[in-house]
CSV table of C-alpha atoms in Angstrom, one decimal:
chain,number,residue,atom,x,y,z
X,146,MET,CA,5.9,-7.1,23.6
X,147,GLN,CA,9.0,-5.0,24.5
X,148,GLU,CA,10.7,-8.4,23.9
X,149,PHE,CA,9.0,-8.3,20.3
X,150,PHE,CA,10.6,-4.9,19.6
X,151,LYS,CA,13.9,-5.5,21.2
X,152,GLN,CA,14.2,-8.5,18.7
X,153,LYS,CA,13.1,-6.7,16.0
X,154,ASN,CA,14.5,-3.1,17.1
X,155,LYS,CA,17.1,-2.9,14.2
X,156,ARG,CA,14.7,-2.3,11.5
X,157,LEU,CA,11.7,-0.6,13.5
X,158,SER,CA,11.8,3.0,13.7
X,159,THR,CA,8.4,4.3,15.2
X,160,VAL,CA,5.1,2.8,16.3
X,161,VAL,CA,2.1,4.3,15.7
X,162,VAL,CA,-1.1,3.7,18.1
X,163,ILE,CA,-4.5,4.2,16.3
X,164,GLY,CA,-7.7,3.0,17.8
X,165,SER,CA,-11.1,4.3,18.6
X,166,GLU,CA,-12.4,6.5,21.2
X,167,SER,CA,-12.0,5.2,25.1
X,168,GLY,CA,-10.8,2.3,22.7
X,169,GLY,CA,-7.8,1.3,25.1
X,170,LYS,CA,-4.8,3.0,23.3
X,171,SER,CA,-3.7,5.2,26.0
X,172,SER,CA,-3.2,2.0,28.4
X,173,VAL,CA,-1.3,-0.5,25.7
X,174,VAL,CA,1.3,2.4,25.5
X,175,GLU,CA,1.6,2.7,29.2
X,176,ALA,CA,1.8,-1.0,29.4
X,177,LEU,CA,4.1,-1.1,27.2
X,178,ILE,CA,6.5,1.6,28.6
X,179,GLY,CA,5.9,0.7,32.2
X,180,HIS,CA,4.4,4.1,33.5
X,181,ASP,CA,1.4,5.6,34.1
X,182,PHE,CA,1.3,9.1,32.6
X,183,LEU,CA,-0.8,9.6,29.7
X,184,PRO,CA,-4.2,11.7,30.5
X,185,GLU,CA,-7.2,10.0,31.4
X,186,GLY,CA,-11.1,10.8,31.5
X,187,ILE,CA,-14.3,10.0,29.5
X,188,GLY,CA,-14.5,10.9,25.8
X,189,ILE,CA,-11.7,12.5,23.9
X,190,VAL,CA,-8.7,12.6,26.2
X,191,THR,CA,-5.4,12.2,23.5
X,192,ARG,CA,-6.0,15.8,21.3
X,193,CYS,CA,-3.0,15.9,19.5
X,194,PRO,CA,-0.1,13.6,19.0
X,195,ILE,CA,2.0,12.5,21.6
X,196,VAL,CA,5.8,11.6,20.2
X,197,ILE,CA,7.2,9.8,22.8
X,198,ASN,CA,10.8,9.0,22.2
X,199,LEU,CA,12.3,6.0,24.2
X,200,HIS,CA,16.0,5.7,25.6
X,201,GLN,CA,17.6,2.9,26.9
X,202,LEU,CA,19.7,3.9,29.5
X,203,LYS,CA,23.2,1.6,29.6
X,204,ILE,CA,24.9,0.2,31.8
X,205,ASN,CA,27.7,2.5,32.6
X,206,ALA,CA,24.8,5.2,32.4
X,207,PHE,CA,22.8,3.5,35.0
X,208,PHE,CA,24.6,4.7,38.2
X,209,HIS,CA,24.5,8.3,39.7
X,210,LYS,CA,28.2,9.7,38.8
X,211,ASN,CA,28.6,11.3,42.2
X,212,GLY,CA,29.8,7.6,43.4
X,213,ASN,CA,26.9,6.4,46.0
X,214,ASN,CA,26.1,3.6,43.0
X,215,ALA,CA,22.3,4.8,43.3
X,216,PRO,CA,20.1,3.7,40.1
X,217,ILE,CA,19.3,6.7,38.0
X,218,PRO,CA,15.2,6.9,38.3
X,219,ASP,CA,13.4,6.7,35.1
X,220,PHE,CA,12.7,10.5,33.9
X,221,ALA,CA,11.3,12.6,31.3
X,222,VAL,CA,11.9,15.7,29.1
X,223,PHE,CA,9.1,17.6,27.3
X,224,GLY,CA,10.4,19.0,24.1
X,225,HIS,CA,8.9,22.4,25.2
X,226,LEU,CA,10.8,22.5,28.1
X,227,PRO,CA,14.0,21.2,27.7
X,228,GLY,CA,15.6,22.2,30.7
X,229,LYS,CA,13.6,20.6,33.0
X,230,LYS,CA,13.4,17.2,34.0
X,231,PHE,CA,10.4,15.2,35.4
X,232,GLU,CA,10.8,12.3,37.7
X,233,ASN,CA,7.5,12.0,39.1
X,234,PHE,CA,5.2,10.5,35.9
X,235,GLU,CA,2.1,12.0,37.6
X,236,ASP,CA,3.8,15.6,36.8
X,237,VAL,CA,3.9,14.3,33.3
X,238,ARG,CA,0.6,13.5,32.6
X,239,ASN,CA,-0.2,17.2,34.4
X,240,GLU,CA,2.1,18.4,31.6
X,241,ILE,CA,0.8,16.7,28.8
X,242,VAL,CA,-2.7,18.0,29.7
X,243,GLU,CA,-1.7,21.8,30.0
X,244,GLN,CA,0.6,21.6,26.8
X,245,THR,CA,-2.5,19.9,25.2
X,246,ASN,CA,-4.9,22.9,26.1
X,247,VAL,CA,-2.3,25.0,24.7
X,248,LEU,CA,-1.9,23.1,21.2
X,249,ALA,CA,-5.7,22.8,21.1
X,250,GLY,CA,-7.3,24.8,23.3
X,251,PHE,CA,-10.2,23.5,25.7
X,252,GLY,CA,-13.1,21.4,25.2
X,253,ASN,CA,-12.8,18.2,22.2
X,254,ASP,CA,-10.7,20.0,19.5
X,255,ILE,CA,-7.7,18.4,17.8
X,256,SER,CA,-4.6,19.8,17.0
X,257,ASP,CA,-2.2,18.3,14.9
X,258,GLU,CA,0.6,19.8,16.5
X,259,GLN,CA,2.7,17.6,18.1
X,260,ILE,CA,3.5,16.9,22.0
X,261,ILE,CA,7.1,16.0,22.4
X,262,LEU,CA,8.4,13.9,25.1
X,263,ASP,CA,11.5,12.2,25.4
X,264,ILE,CA,11.6,9.0,28.5
X,265,TYR,CA,14.7,7.4,29.5
X,266,SER,CA,14.5,4.1,31.7
X,267,SER,CA,16.8,1.1,31.5
X,268,LYS,CA,13.7,-0.9,31.0
X,269,ILE,CA,12.7,0.3,27.7
X,270,VAL,CA,14.5,-0.6,24.4
X,271,ASP,CA,15.6,2.6,22.0
X,272,LEU,CA,12.1,3.3,20.1
X,273,THR,CA,9.6,6.0,19.1
X,274,ILE,CA,6.1,5.6,19.8
X,275,ILE,CA,3.2,7.9,18.8
X,276,ASN,CA,-0.1,7.8,20.4
X,277,LEU,CA,-2.3,9.7,18.2
X,278,PRO,CA,-6.0,11.0,18.7
X,279,ALA,CA,-9.3,8.5,18.4
X,280,ILE,CA,-10.1,7.9,14.6
X,281,GLU,CA,-13.5,9.0,15.3
X,282,LYS,CA,-11.9,12.5,15.0
X,283,SER,CA,-8.5,12.5,13.4
X,284,LEU,CA,-8.8,9.7,10.1
X,285,LYS,CA,-6.7,12.4,7.9
X,286,LEU,CA,-4.5,12.8,10.6
X,287,ILE,CA,-4.3,9.1,11.1
X,288,ASN,CA,-3.5,8.4,7.4
X,289,GLU,CA,-0.7,10.9,7.0
X,290,TYR,CA,1.3,9.3,10.4
X,291,ILE,CA,0.8,5.6,9.4
X,292,SER,CA,1.2,5.8,5.5
X,293,ASN,CA,4.9,6.1,6.3
X,294,ASP,CA,6.2,2.7,5.2
X,295,ASN,CA,8.9,3.1,7.9
X,296,THR,CA,5.8,3.1,10.5
X,297,ILE,CA,4.7,-0.2,12.3
X,298,ILE,CA,1.1,0.3,13.1
X,299,LEU,CA,-0.4,-0.7,16.6
X,300,ALA,CA,-3.8,-1.4,15.8
X,301,VAL,CA,-5.4,-1.1,19.5
X,302,THR,CA,-9.2,-3.2,19.5
X,303,ARG,CA,-11.3,-4.5,22.0
X,304,ALA,CA,-11.9,-8.7,21.7
X,305,VAL,CA,-15.6,-8.0,22.1
X,306,ASN,CA,-15.9,-6.3,19.1
X,307,ASN,CA,-16.3,-8.3,15.8
X,308,PHE,CA,-13.0,-8.3,14.9
X,309,ASN,CA,-13.5,-6.8,10.7
X,310,TYR,CA,-15.4,-4.4,11.9
X,311,SER,CA,-13.2,-2.8,14.0
X,312,GLU,CA,-12.3,0.6,12.8
X,313,SER,CA,-8.5,0.4,13.8
X,314,VAL,CA,-8.4,-3.0,12.1
X,315,LYS,CA,-10.0,-1.6,8.7
X,316,LEU,CA,-8.2,1.6,9.0
X,317,ALA,CA,-4.5,-0.8,9.3
X,318,ARG,CA,-6.0,-2.7,6.6
X,319,LYS,CA,-6.4,-0.3,4.2
X,320,ILE,CA,-3.3,1.1,4.2
X,321,ASP,CA,-1.1,-2.1,4.9
X,322,PRO,CA,-3.6,-4.8,3.0
X,323,ASN,CA,-1.0,-7.6,3.7
X,324,GLU,CA,-0.6,-6.7,7.2
X,325,ASN,CA,3.6,-6.7,6.6
X,326,ARG,CA,3.9,-4.0,9.2
X,327,THR,CA,0.8,-4.2,11.2
X,328,ILE,CA,0.2,-5.8,14.9
X,329,CYS,CA,-3.1,-6.0,16.1
X,330,VAL,CA,-3.3,-5.6,20.2
X,331,LEU,CA,-6.7,-7.2,21.6
X,332,ILE,CA,-7.9,-5.9,25.3
X,333,LYS,CA,-10.7,-6.7,27.4
X,334,ILE,CA,-10.1,-10.4,26.3
X,335,ASP,CA,-11.8,-11.1,29.9
X,336,LEU,CA,-14.9,-10.1,28.2
X,337,LEU,CA,-15.3,-12.6,25.5
X,338,ASN,CA,-18.1,-14.8,25.7
X,339,GLY,CA,-17.9,-18.8,26.0
X,340,ASN,CA,-18.9,-19.1,22.6
X,341,ARG,CA,-15.8,-17.4,20.9
X,342,ASN,CA,-11.9,-17.4,21.6
X,343,ALA,CA,-9.5,-14.8,20.7
X,344,ILE,CA,-7.3,-17.4,19.0
X,345,ASP,CA,-10.1,-17.8,16.4
X,346,ILE,CA,-9.9,-14.2,15.3
X,347,PRO,CA,-9.0,-13.8,11.8
X,348,THR,CA,-5.7,-11.5,11.4
X,349,LYS,CA,-2.0,-12.7,11.2
X,350,LYS,CA,-0.4,-11.1,14.1
X,351,PHE,CA,-2.0,-10.2,17.4
X,352,ILE,CA,-0.6,-9.7,20.8
X,353,LEU,CA,-3.3,-10.6,23.9
């Protein structure tokens, strides 16, 4: 998927990730970026938009300036903590949880206020990824984000579901009926039964 975005990067600006509760959105985002850093748990975990700005470290900036030729480790900086650099991505996860509670309170409430996170790495492309709360709790919020014609809609759905009834796919098709800027990501391919093949799923674009 990274290679796809690398090839299309000149005309892409923002990727908005949508999906159902516990539907694998966060895992897809982490796989794309190459780090585990999003909150885990049962039920509603993402409770506010998480805007992740990816910055590719260029060759001339890849090594420490002290001359020891040690590669610069991947790191992250939060918009609400601009002076603090996070190199441990478990700490990034914990900070997201804490800031979510600040913005949305404790429990299952949803906030439309954003958590801004910048990630720097030599292994990513320059891109903005927005991970949104589950469709079940934030339909209006999601519509606002994916209605922008400059966004790519990344609709995450389980391969074991009836594809045409997938909430993320239905919503993406409503906003982008010709699928000009929609990519469907199928997860849990291994759970498909013997009578169904992922290649048979009726969509123009999908990533396994």
